Amino acid sequence: MRVVLIPIPARDFDPTEVAVSWKVLRAAGCTVRFATPDGAPAVADDRMLTGEGLDPWGFVPGLRRLIAFGRILRADGAGRAAYAQLIVAPELVSPMRWEDIDLDAVDGLLLPGGHRARGMRVYLESAVLQAAIVEAFRRDLPVAAVCHGVLLAARSLDPETGRSVLHGRRTTSLTWRQERLAASIGRVVRFWEPSYYRTYPDPKAHPAGYMSVQAEVVRALARPGDFVDVDPADRDARIKNDGRHRDRPGNARPAHVVVDGNYVSARWPGDVHTFAQRFADLLAQPREAEPPVEPR
């Protein structure tokens, strides 16, 4: 039975990317473990669960529960249902600490995302997690990353080379097209907090999108062409890119997932069923036998 470790921040991770991945991996026969900064149970971004605060009147206490746009912007039914199961699961109730991560005890690492800055920045900037990711890539341990989880991988620099672990890899991530669209909607529905959908604002001296996930990931790659977006010639390009269609078990058409050796990447919650299943399939492949130890 394969063991997959999912490190998450103390709060504000995306509920779908974590819970659906957990559910798919468990259904595939994997054991899933979680790690949080202090070993305490973590909580997802509440706005992505309830939709409250994702309407132009969401700052008014008496009107917060009146949800319109929030029903569209929040996690869908599959994501919310999976999260409701996850929050009572022993593995999330009793996680390990980031500092106690032991790669000898796991067979794979899955890096989910989320965008709300107050919780995600701690995760994205963690030297402890970045060091663990560098070691995982050195070992050629299967690693999966989705959305801002790809950014965490991109920031993980091997001290021996000074390069990102993604240098020389093909990958996707949350695209600037997706992030820009979410940000433009956020500036309307949360006009009092227009940066809600941008984890990192762009410096004034740089063009729009400079601190987007895609731009930072591309800067970590060997070549810009190693960033793999949806092929415009793909017959399903429209439903992959319109932000309305999400994949389901048995329907991968809306998903965009990139597999490069032992590394799997995806863009957003709408890819996550396919993303987690591809990772489960990778983990199920027979391991290469370790070379025998020569006697001294």
PDB file of C-alpha atoms in Angstrom:
ATOM      1  CA  MET A   1       0.000   0.000   0.000  1.00  0.00           C
ATOM      2  CA  ARG A   2       1.442   3.333  -1.074  1.00  0.00           C
ATOM      3  CA  VAL A   3       1.698   6.181   1.449  1.00  0.00           C
ATOM      4  CA  VAL A   4       1.157   9.747   0.205  1.00  0.00           C
ATOM      5  CA  LEU A   5       2.015  12.807   2.276  1.00  0.00           C
ATOM      6  CA  ILE A   6       0.053  16.029   1.738  1.00  0.00           C
ATOM      7  CA  PRO A   7       1.552  19.081   3.485  1.00  0.00           C
ATOM      8  CA  ILE A   8      -0.957  21.897   3.972  1.00  0.00           C
ATOM      9  CA  PRO A   9      -1.002  25.302   5.664  1.00  0.00           C
ATOM     10  CA  ALA A  10      -2.820  25.839   8.947  1.00  0.00           C
ATOM     11  CA  ARG A  11      -5.643  27.577   7.101  1.00  0.00           C
ATOM     12  CA  ASP A  12      -6.871  28.788   3.729  1.00  0.00           C
ATOM     13  CA  PHE A  13      -5.922  25.836   1.513  1.00  0.00           C
ATOM     14  CA  ASP A  14      -8.289  25.024  -1.322  1.00  0.00           C
ATOM     15  CA  PRO A  15     -10.860  22.493  -0.046  1.00  0.00           C
ATOM     16  CA  THR A  16     -11.372  20.742  -3.386  1.00  0.00           C
ATOM     17  CA  GLU A  17      -7.704  20.278  -4.214  1.00  0.00           C
ATOM     18  CA  VAL A  18      -7.046  18.723  -0.812  1.00  0.00           C
ATOM     19  CA  ALA A  19     -10.237  16.773  -0.131  1.00  0.00           C
ATOM     20  CA  VAL A  20     -10.871  15.358  -3.596  1.00  0.00           C
ATOM     21  CA  SER A  21      -7.210  14.344  -3.917  1.00  0.00           C
ATOM     22  CA  TRP A  22      -7.475  12.599  -0.527  1.00  0.00           C
ATOM     23  CA  LYS A  23     -10.677  10.834  -1.569  1.00  0.00           C
ATOM     24  CA  VAL A  24      -9.339   9.667  -4.954  1.00  0.00           C
ATOM     25  CA  LEU A  25      -6.062   8.431  -3.478  1.00  0.00           C
ATOM     26  CA  ARG A  26      -7.844   6.523  -0.726  1.00  0.00           C
ATOM     27  CA  ALA A  27     -10.176   4.927  -3.267  1.00  0.00           C
ATOM     28  CA  ALA A  28      -7.065   3.814  -5.173  1.00  0.00           C
ATOM     29  CA  GLY A  29      -5.793   2.024  -2.082  1.00  0.00           C
ATOM     30  CA  CYS A  30      -3.300   4.626  -0.875  1.00  0.00           C
ATOM     31  CA  THR A  31      -2.767   5.703   2.718  1.00  0.00           C
ATOM     32  CA  VAL A  32      -2.817   9.487   3.000  1.00  0.00           C
ATOM     33  CA  ARG A  33      -1.093  11.455   5.727  1.00  0.00           C
ATOM     34  CA  PHE A  34      -1.184  15.187   6.350  1.00  0.00           C
ATOM     35  CA  ALA A  35       1.385  17.606   7.724  1.00  0.00           C
ATOM     36  CA  THR A  36       0.637  21.076   9.103  1.00  0.00           C
ATOM     37  CA  PRO A  37       2.951  23.757  10.524  1.00  0.00           C
ATOM     38  CA  ASP A  38       2.379  22.803  14.171  1.00  0.00           C
ATOM     39  CA  GLY A  39       0.744  19.394  13.977  1.00  0.00           C
ATOM     40  CA  ALA A  40      -2.705  20.839  14.703  1.00  0.00           C
ATOM     41  CA  PRO A  41      -5.770  20.218  12.484  1.00  0.00           C
ATOM     42  CA  ALA A  42      -5.969  22.640   9.569  1.00  0.00           C
ATOM     43  CA  VAL A  43      -8.964  24.356   7.984  1.00  0.00           C
ATOM     44  CA  ALA A  44      -9.694  25.294   4.385  1.00  0.00           C
ATOM     45  CA  ASP A  45     -10.552  28.723   3.012  1.00  0.00           C
ATOM     46  CA  ASP A  46     -14.045  29.196   4.445  1.00  0.00           C
ATOM     47  CA  ARG A  47     -15.153  31.417   1.571  1.00  0.00           C
ATOM     48  CA  MET A  48     -14.452  28.628  -0.888  1.00  0.00           C
ATOM     49  CA  LEU A  49     -16.728  26.391   1.191  1.00  0.00           C
ATOM     50  CA  THR A  50     -19.695  28.622   1.958  1.00  0.00           C
ATOM     51  CA  GLY A  51     -19.543  31.296  -0.722  1.00  0.00           C
ATOM     52  CA  GLU A  52     -20.232  33.889   1.972  1.00  0.00           C
ATOM     53  CA  GLY A  53     -18.367  37.124   1.330  1.00  0.00           C
ATOM     54  CA  LEU A  54     -18.123  36.497  -2.402  1.00  0.00           C
ATOM     55  CA  ASP A  55     -20.936  38.924  -3.294  1.00  0.00           C
ATOM     56  CA  PRO A  56     -20.795  42.734  -3.493  1.00  0.00           C
ATOM     57  CA  TRP A  57     -22.865  42.933  -0.287  1.00  0.00           C
ATOM     58  CA  GLY A  58     -20.731  40.330   1.487  1.00  0.00           C
ATOM     59  CA  PHE A  59     -19.167  42.865   3.854  1.00  0.00           C
ATOM     60  CA  VAL A  60     -22.582  43.642   5.385  1.00  0.00           C
ATOM     61  CA  PRO A  61     -23.096  41.321   8.407  1.00  0.00           C
ATOM     62  CA  GLY A  62     -26.846  41.000   7.947  1.00  0.00           C
ATOM     63  CA  LEU A  63     -26.544  40.166   4.248  1.00  0.00           C
ATOM     64  CA  ARG A  64     -23.549  37.816   4.245  1.00  0.00           C
ATOM     65  CA  ARG A  65     -25.723  34.710   4.123  1.00  0.00           C
ATOM     66  CA  LEU A  66     -27.534  35.963   1.034  1.00  0.00           C
ATOM     67  CA  ILE A  67     -25.408  34.171  -1.564  1.00  0.00           C
ATOM     68  CA  ALA A  68     -25.627  34.728  -5.309  1.00  0.00           C
ATOM     69  CA  PHE A  69     -22.236  34.942  -7.072  1.00  0.00           C
ATOM     70  CA  GLY A  70     -20.777  33.004  -4.158  1.00  0.00           C
ATOM     71  CA  ARG A  71     -22.619  29.866  -5.254  1.00  0.00           C
ATOM     72  CA  ILE A  72     -20.729  29.974  -8.545  1.00  0.00           C
ATOM     73  CA  LEU A  73     -17.339  30.950  -7.128  1.00  0.00           C
ATOM     74  CA  ARG A  74     -17.200  28.547  -4.184  1.00  0.00           C
ATOM     75  CA  ALA A  75     -16.188  24.874  -4.346  1.00  0.00           C
ATOM     76  CA  ASP A  76     -18.690  22.735  -6.188  1.00  0.00           C
ATOM     77  CA  GLY A  77     -20.816  20.026  -4.602  1.00  0.00           C
ATOM     78  CA  ALA A  78     -18.220  17.293  -5.107  1.00  0.00           C
ATOM     79  CA  GLY A  79     -15.534  19.369  -3.436  1.00  0.00           C
ATOM     80  CA  ARG A  80     -17.705  20.394  -0.491  1.00  0.00           C
ATOM     81  CA  ALA A  81     -18.915  16.823   0.040  1.00  0.00           C
ATOM     82  CA  ALA A  82     -15.361  15.463   0.011  1.00  0.00           C
ATOM     83  CA  TYR A  83     -14.255  18.146   2.482  1.00  0.00           C
ATOM     84  CA  ALA A  84     -17.131  17.301   4.838  1.00  0.00           C
ATOM     85  CA  GLN A  85     -15.792  13.744   4.946  1.00  0.00           C
ATOM     86  CA  LEU A  86     -12.185  14.853   5.293  1.00  0.00           C
ATOM     87  CA  ILE A  87     -12.603  17.120   8.330  1.00  0.00           C
ATOM     88  CA  VAL A  88     -13.592  14.172  10.522  1.00  0.00           C
ATOM     89  CA  ALA A  89     -10.984  11.780   9.103  1.00  0.00           C
ATOM     90  CA  PRO A  90      -8.300  10.715  11.631  1.00  0.00           C
ATOM     91  CA  GLU A  91      -5.481  11.647   9.263  1.00  0.00           C
ATOM     92  CA  LEU A  92      -6.552  15.311   9.194  1.00  0.00           C
ATOM     93  CA  VAL A  93      -7.577  15.432  12.851  1.00  0.00           C
ATOM     94  CA  SER A  94      -4.103  14.215  13.894  1.00  0.00           C
ATOM     95  CA  PRO A  95      -1.550  15.424  11.326  1.00  0.00           C
ATOM     96  CA  MET A  96       2.221  15.509  11.769  1.00  0.00           C
ATOM     97  CA  ARG A  97       4.291  18.688  11.916  1.00  0.00           C
ATOM     98  CA  TRP A  98       6.092  19.974   8.857  1.00  0.00           C
ATOM     99  CA  GLU A  99       9.378  19.594  10.732  1.00  0.00           C
ATOM    100  CA  ASP A 100       8.658  15.902  11.329  1.00  0.00           C
ATOM    101  CA  ILE A 101       8.287  14.978   7.668  1.00  0.00           C
ATOM    102  CA  ASP A 102      10.219  11.782   6.972  1.00  0.00           C
ATOM    103  CA  LEU A 103      10.480  10.917   3.293  1.00  0.00           C
ATOM    104  CA  ASP A 104      11.683   7.428   4.167  1.00  0.00           C
ATOM    105  CA  ALA A 105       8.151   6.737   5.427  1.00  0.00           C
ATOM    106  CA  VAL A 106       6.257   7.852   2.306  1.00  0.00           C
ATOM    107  CA  ASP A 107       5.987   6.831  -1.333  1.00  0.00           C
ATOM    108  CA  GLY A 108       4.811  10.137  -2.779  1.00  0.00           C
ATOM    109  CA  LEU A 109       4.266  13.819  -2.064  1.00  0.00           C
ATOM    110  CA  LEU A 110       1.223  15.844  -3.154  1.00  0.00           C
ATOM    111  CA  LEU A 111       1.293  19.656  -3.030  1.00  0.00           C
ATOM    112  CA  PRO A 112      -2.157  21.312  -3.141  1.00  0.00           C
ATOM    113  CA  GLY A 113      -2.884  24.991  -3.567  1.00  0.00           C
ATOM    114  CA  GLY A 114      -5.110  27.827  -2.460  1.00  0.00           C
ATOM    115  CA  HIS A 115      -4.964  31.571  -3.059  1.00  0.00           C
ATOM    116  CA  ARG A 116      -5.938  33.416   0.118  1.00  0.00           C
ATOM    117  CA  ALA A 117      -2.757  35.217   1.147  1.00  0.00           C
ATOM    118  CA  ARG A 118      -3.186  35.165   4.937  1.00  0.00           C
ATOM    119  CA  GLY A 119      -2.689  31.388   5.115  1.00  0.00           C
ATOM    120  CA  MET A 120      -1.032  30.430   1.847  1.00  0.00           C
ATOM    121  CA  ARG A 121       2.024  32.669   2.069  1.00  0.00           C
ATOM    122  CA  VAL A 122       3.294  30.774   5.120  1.00  0.00           C
ATOM    123  CA  TYR A 123       3.051  27.554   3.117  1.00  0.00           C
ATOM    124  CA  LEU A 124       4.542  28.940  -0.094  1.00  0.00           C
ATOM    125  CA  GLU A 125       7.471  30.537   1.741  1.00  0.00           C
ATOM    126  CA  SER A 126       8.301  27.627   4.080  1.00  0.00           C
ATOM    127  CA  ALA A 127      11.998  26.718   4.003  1.00  0.00           C
ATOM    128  CA  VAL A 128      11.129  23.441   5.754  1.00  0.00           C
ATOM    129  CA  LEU A 129       8.742  22.363   3.004  1.00  0.00           C
ATOM    130  CA  GLN A 130      11.044  23.562   0.246  1.00  0.00           C
ATOM    131  CA  ALA A 131      13.905  21.474   1.663  1.00  0.00           C
ATOM    132  CA  ALA A 132      11.661  18.390   1.808  1.00  0.00           C
ATOM    133  CA  ILE A 133      10.600  18.944  -1.806  1.00  0.00           C
ATOM    134  CA  VAL A 134      14.216  19.270  -2.949  1.00  0.00           C
ATOM    135  CA  GLU A 135      15.007  15.961  -1.262  1.00  0.00           C
ATOM    136  CA  ALA A 136      11.943  14.314  -2.811  1.00  0.00           C
ATOM    137  CA  PHE A 137      13.070  15.326  -6.302  1.00  0.00           C
ATOM    138  CA  ARG A 138      16.624  14.182  -5.593  1.00  0.00           C
ATOM    139  CA  ARG A 139      15.227  10.762  -4.716  1.00  0.00           C
ATOM    140  CA  ASP A 140      12.962  10.790  -7.786  1.00  0.00           C
ATOM    141  CA  LEU A 141      10.061  10.287  -5.418  1.00  0.00           C
ATOM    142  CA  PRO A 142       6.693  10.717  -7.161  1.00  0.00           C
ATOM    143  CA  VAL A 143       5.524  14.316  -6.640  1.00  0.00           C
ATOM    144  CA  ALA A 144       2.215  15.907  -7.658  1.00  0.00           C
ATOM    145  CA  ALA A 145       1.444  19.626  -7.536  1.00  0.00           C
ATOM    146  CA  VAL A 146      -1.666  21.599  -8.443  1.00  0.00           C
ATOM    147  CA  CYS A 147      -2.403  25.337  -8.662  1.00  0.00           C
ATOM    148  CA  HIS A 148      -0.251  27.241  -6.131  1.00  0.00           C
ATOM    149  CA  GLY A 149       1.336  23.937  -5.108  1.00  0.00           C
ATOM    150  CA  VAL A 150       3.334  24.187  -8.334  1.00  0.00           C
ATOM    151  CA  LEU A 151       4.607  27.563  -7.137  1.00  0.00           C
ATOM    152  CA  LEU A 152       5.857  25.940  -3.914  1.00  0.00           C
ATOM    153  CA  ALA A 153       7.744  23.395  -6.013  1.00  0.00           C
ATOM    154  CA  ALA A 154       9.133  26.125  -8.283  1.00  0.00           C
ATOM    155  CA  ARG A 155      10.499  27.981  -5.248  1.00  0.00           C
ATOM    156  CA  SER A 156      12.281  24.862  -3.987  1.00  0.00           C
ATOM    157  CA  LEU A 157      15.898  25.471  -4.976  1.00  0.00           C
ATOM    158  CA  ASP A 158      18.482  22.715  -4.886  1.00  0.00           C
ATOM    159  CA  PRO A 159      21.438  24.221  -2.960  1.00  0.00           C
ATOM    160  CA  GLU A 160      23.891  22.192  -5.055  1.00  0.00           C
ATOM    161  CA  THR A 161      22.768  23.742  -8.339  1.00  0.00           C
ATOM    162  CA  GLY A 162      20.957  26.899  -7.234  1.00  0.00           C
ATOM    163  CA  ARG A 163      18.129  25.884  -9.551  1.00  0.00           C
ATOM    164  CA  SER A 164      14.515  25.053  -8.947  1.00  0.00           C
ATOM    165  CA  VAL A 165      13.555  21.394  -8.794  1.00  0.00           C
ATOM    166  CA  LEU A 166      11.352  22.181 -11.801  1.00  0.00           C
ATOM    167  CA  HIS A 167      14.312  23.314 -13.914  1.00  0.00           C
ATOM    168  CA  GLY A 168      14.348  20.899 -16.837  1.00  0.00           C
ATOM    169  CA  ARG A 169      10.823  19.659 -16.132  1.00  0.00           C
ATOM    170  CA  ARG A 170       7.621  20.165 -18.090  1.00  0.00           C
ATOM    171  CA  THR A 171       4.783  21.513 -15.974  1.00  0.00           C
ATOM    172  CA  THR A 172       1.537  23.394 -15.860  1.00  0.00           C
ATOM    173  CA  SER A 173       0.043  25.437 -13.021  1.00  0.00           C
ATOM    174  CA  LEU A 174      -2.688  27.969 -12.413  1.00  0.00           C
ATOM    175  CA  THR A 175      -2.423  30.063 -15.567  1.00  0.00           C
ATOM    176  CA  TRP A 176      -2.308  33.838 -15.772  1.00  0.00           C
ATOM    177  CA  ARG A 177      -5.485  33.684 -17.838  1.00  0.00           C
ATOM    178  CA  GLN A 178      -7.272  31.951 -14.962  1.00  0.00           C
ATOM    179  CA  GLU A 179      -5.751  34.099 -12.241  1.00  0.00           C
ATOM    180  CA  ARG A 180      -6.474  37.332 -14.116  1.00  0.00           C
ATOM    181  CA  LEU A 181     -10.106  36.317 -14.665  1.00  0.00           C
ATOM    182  CA  ALA A 182     -10.571  35.450 -10.992  1.00  0.00           C
ATOM    183  CA  ALA A 183      -8.943  38.720  -9.968  1.00  0.00           C
ATOM    184  CA  SER A 184     -11.179  40.760 -12.277  1.00  0.00           C
ATOM    185  CA  ILE A 185     -14.255  39.087 -10.792  1.00  0.00           C
ATOM    186  CA  GLY A 186     -12.892  39.610  -7.291  1.00  0.00           C
ATOM    187  CA  ARG A 187     -12.475  43.322  -7.853  1.00  0.00           C
ATOM    188  CA  VAL A 188     -16.246  43.489  -8.386  1.00  0.00           C
ATOM    189  CA  VAL A 189     -17.676  40.963  -5.933  1.00  0.00           C
ATOM    190  CA  ARG A 190     -15.178  41.889  -3.170  1.00  0.00           C
ATOM    191  CA  PHE A 191     -14.511  45.504  -4.050  1.00  0.00           C
ATOM    192  CA  TRP A 192     -13.481  46.221  -0.432  1.00  0.00           C
ATOM    193  CA  GLU A 193     -10.725  43.549  -0.740  1.00  0.00           C
ATOM    194  CA  PRO A 194      -9.850  43.549  -4.448  1.00  0.00           C
ATOM    195  CA  SER A 195      -6.668  41.491  -3.975  1.00  0.00           C
ATOM    196  CA  TYR A 196      -8.457  38.414  -2.571  1.00  0.00           C
ATOM    197  CA  TYR A 197      -7.696  36.288  -5.652  1.00  0.00           C
ATOM    198  CA  ARG A 198      -4.081  37.462  -5.994  1.00  0.00           C
ATOM    199  CA  THR A 199      -1.796  35.895  -3.406  1.00  0.00           C
ATOM    200  CA  TYR A 200       1.037  38.236  -4.366  1.00  0.00           C
ATOM    201  CA  PRO A 201       0.415  41.708  -5.854  1.00  0.00           C
ATOM    202  CA  ASP A 202       2.499  42.909  -8.771  1.00  0.00           C
ATOM    203  CA  PRO A 203       5.209  45.460  -7.913  1.00  0.00           C
ATOM    204  CA  LYS A 204       4.575  48.836  -9.518  1.00  0.00           C
ATOM    205  CA  ALA A 205       7.793  48.609 -11.533  1.00  0.00           C
ATOM    206  CA  HIS A 206       6.702  45.371 -13.244  1.00  0.00           C
ATOM    207  CA  PRO A 207       3.966  44.518 -15.742  1.00  0.00           C
ATOM    208  CA  ALA A 208       0.622  43.027 -14.784  1.00  0.00           C
ATOM    209  CA  GLY A 209       0.951  39.343 -13.981  1.00  0.00           C
ATOM    210  CA  TYR A 210       4.625  39.510 -12.990  1.00  0.00           C
ATOM    211  CA  MET A 211       3.827  37.870  -9.640  1.00  0.00           C
ATOM    212  CA  SER A 212       1.225  35.519 -11.046  1.00  0.00           C
ATOM    213  CA  VAL A 213       1.732  31.821 -10.440  1.00  0.00           C
ATOM    214  CA  GLN A 214       2.414  31.127 -14.106  1.00  0.00           C
ATOM    215  CA  ALA A 215       4.980  33.906 -14.474  1.00  0.00           C
ATOM    216  CA  GLU A 216       6.950  32.883 -11.402  1.00  0.00           C
ATOM    217  CA  VAL A 217       6.855  29.206 -12.359  1.00  0.00           C
ATOM    218  CA  VAL A 218       8.063  29.996 -15.892  1.00  0.00           C
ATOM    219  CA  ARG A 219      10.996  31.966 -14.460  1.00  0.00           C
ATOM    220  CA  ALA A 220      12.078  28.803 -12.620  1.00  0.00           C
ATOM    221  CA  LEU A 221      12.043  26.576 -15.718  1.00  0.00           C
ATOM    222  CA  ALA A 222      14.877  25.805 -18.109  1.00  0.00           C
ATOM    223  CA  ARG A 223      12.833  27.129 -21.048  1.00  0.00           C
ATOM    224  CA  PRO A 224       9.548  29.040 -21.246  1.00  0.00           C
ATOM    225  CA  GLY A 225       8.294  26.302 -23.567  1.00  0.00           C
ATOM    226  CA  ASP A 226       8.457  23.834 -20.685  1.00  0.00           C
ATOM    227  CA  PHE A 227       5.309  25.463 -19.324  1.00  0.00           C
ATOM    228  CA  VAL A 228       2.505  23.432 -20.878  1.00  0.00           C
ATOM    229  CA  ASP A 229      -0.822  25.203 -21.326  1.00  0.00           C
ATOM    230  CA  VAL A 230      -3.861  23.776 -23.090  1.00  0.00           C
ATOM    231  CA  ASP A 231      -3.192  23.281 -26.785  1.00  0.00           C
ATOM    232  CA  PRO A 232      -5.558  25.588 -28.715  1.00  0.00           C
ATOM    233  CA  ALA A 233      -5.971  22.752 -31.237  1.00  0.00           C
ATOM    234  CA  ASP A 234      -7.261  20.388 -28.557  1.00  0.00           C
ATOM    235  CA  ARG A 235     -10.859  19.533 -29.400  1.00  0.00           C
ATOM    236  CA  ASP A 236     -11.778  20.167 -25.743  1.00  0.00           C
ATOM    237  CA  ALA A 237      -9.824  23.424 -25.417  1.00  0.00           C
ATOM    238  CA  ARG A 238     -12.978  25.478 -24.863  1.00  0.00           C
ATOM    239  CA  ILE A 239     -14.278  23.462 -21.935  1.00  0.00           C
ATOM    240  CA  LYS A 240     -10.790  23.178 -20.470  1.00  0.00           C
ATOM    241  CA  ASN A 241     -10.407  26.955 -20.441  1.00  0.00           C
ATOM    242  CA  ASP A 242     -13.845  28.436 -19.822  1.00  0.00           C
ATOM    243  CA  GLY A 243     -13.724  28.127 -16.021  1.00  0.00           C
ATOM    244  CA  ARG A 244     -17.220  26.622 -15.892  1.00  0.00           C
ATOM    245  CA  HIS A 245     -16.530  22.973 -16.623  1.00  0.00           C
ATOM    246  CA  ARG A 246     -14.899  20.698 -14.055  1.00  0.00           C
ATOM    247  CA  ASP A 247     -13.783  17.133 -14.424  1.00  0.00           C
ATOM    248  CA  ARG A 248     -15.505  14.196 -12.749  1.00  0.00           C
ATOM    249  CA  PRO A 249     -14.611  10.553 -12.204  1.00  0.00           C
ATOM    250  CA  GLY A 250     -14.777   9.030 -15.662  1.00  0.00           C
ATOM    251  CA  ASN A 251     -14.841  12.407 -17.433  1.00  0.00           C
ATOM    252  CA  ALA A 252     -11.394  13.911 -17.877  1.00  0.00           C
ATOM    253  CA  ARG A 253     -12.348  16.106 -20.844  1.00  0.00           C
ATOM    254  CA  PRO A 254     -12.332  19.428 -18.926  1.00  0.00           C
ATOM    255  CA  ALA A 255      -9.051  18.586 -17.174  1.00  0.00           C
ATOM    256  CA  HIS A 256      -5.526  19.581 -18.125  1.00  0.00           C
ATOM    257  CA  VAL A 257      -2.861  17.469 -16.423  1.00  0.00           C
ATOM    258  CA  VAL A 258       0.823  17.202 -17.332  1.00  0.00           C
ATOM    259  CA  VAL A 259       2.927  14.144 -16.469  1.00  0.00           C
ATOM    260  CA  ASP A 260       6.715  14.350 -16.734  1.00  0.00           C
ATOM    261  CA  GLY A 261       8.378  11.223 -15.372  1.00  0.00           C
ATOM    262  CA  ASN A 262       7.576  11.007 -11.668  1.00  0.00           C
ATOM    263  CA  TYR A 263       6.093  14.511 -11.595  1.00  0.00           C
ATOM    264  CA  VAL A 264       2.395  15.322 -12.145  1.00  0.00           C
ATOM    265  CA  SER A 265       0.961  18.844 -12.342  1.00  0.00           C
ATOM    266  CA  ALA A 266      -2.424  20.493 -12.875  1.00  0.00           C
ATOM    267  CA  ARG A 267      -3.978  23.959 -12.874  1.00  0.00           C
ATOM    268  CA  TRP A 268      -6.991  24.344 -10.583  1.00  0.00           C
ATOM    269  CA  PRO A 269      -9.792  22.499  -8.736  1.00  0.00           C
ATOM    270  CA  GLY A 270     -11.479  21.711 -12.048  1.00  0.00           C
ATOM    271  CA  ASP A 271      -8.618  19.331 -12.899  1.00  0.00           C
ATOM    272  CA  VAL A 272      -8.313  17.585  -9.559  1.00  0.00           C
ATOM    273  CA  HIS A 273     -10.172  14.287 -10.072  1.00  0.00           C
ATOM    274  CA  THR A 274      -8.010  13.531 -13.101  1.00  0.00           C
ATOM    275  CA  PHE A 275      -4.890  14.940 -11.440  1.00  0.00           C
ATOM    276  CA  ALA A 276      -5.236  12.728  -8.365  1.00  0.00           C
ATOM    277  CA  GLN A 277      -6.103   9.663 -10.436  1.00  0.00           C
ATOM    278  CA  ARG A 278      -3.039  10.150 -12.672  1.00  0.00           C
ATOM    279  CA  PHE A 279      -0.925  10.402  -9.534  1.00  0.00           C
ATOM    280  CA  ALA A 280      -2.521   7.246  -8.117  1.00  0.00           C
ATOM    281  CA  ASP A 281      -1.780   5.462 -11.395  1.00  0.00           C
ATOM    282  CA  LEU A 282       1.832   6.600 -11.215  1.00  0.00           C
ATOM    283  CA  LEU A 283       2.157   5.375  -7.637  1.00  0.00           C
ATOM    284  CA  ALA A 284       0.705   1.993  -8.625  1.00  0.00           C
ATOM    285  CA  GLN A 285       3.495   1.332 -11.100  1.00  0.00           C
ATOM    286  CA  PRO A 286       6.035  -1.252  -9.913  1.00  0.00           C
ATOM    287  CA  ARG A 287       9.003   0.267  -8.179  1.00  0.00           C
ATOM    288  CA  GLU A 288      12.417  -0.291  -9.648  1.00  0.00           C
ATOM    289  CA  ALA A 289      14.357  -2.788  -7.612  1.00  0.00           C
ATOM    290  CA  GLU A 290      17.130  -1.194  -5.579  1.00  0.00           C
ATOM    291  CA  PRO A 291      20.630  -2.377  -6.502  1.00  0.00           C
ATOM    292  CA  PRO A 292      22.079  -4.973  -4.112  1.00  0.00           C
ATOM    293  CA  VAL A 293      24.457  -3.709  -1.468  1.00  0.00           C
ATOM    294  CA  GLU A 294      27.992  -4.870  -2.139  1.00  0.00           C
ATOM    295  CA  PRO A 295      29.629  -6.578   0.842  1.00  0.00           C
ATOM    296  CA  ARG A 296      32.509  -4.677   2.385  1.00  0.00           C
TER     297      ARG A 296
END
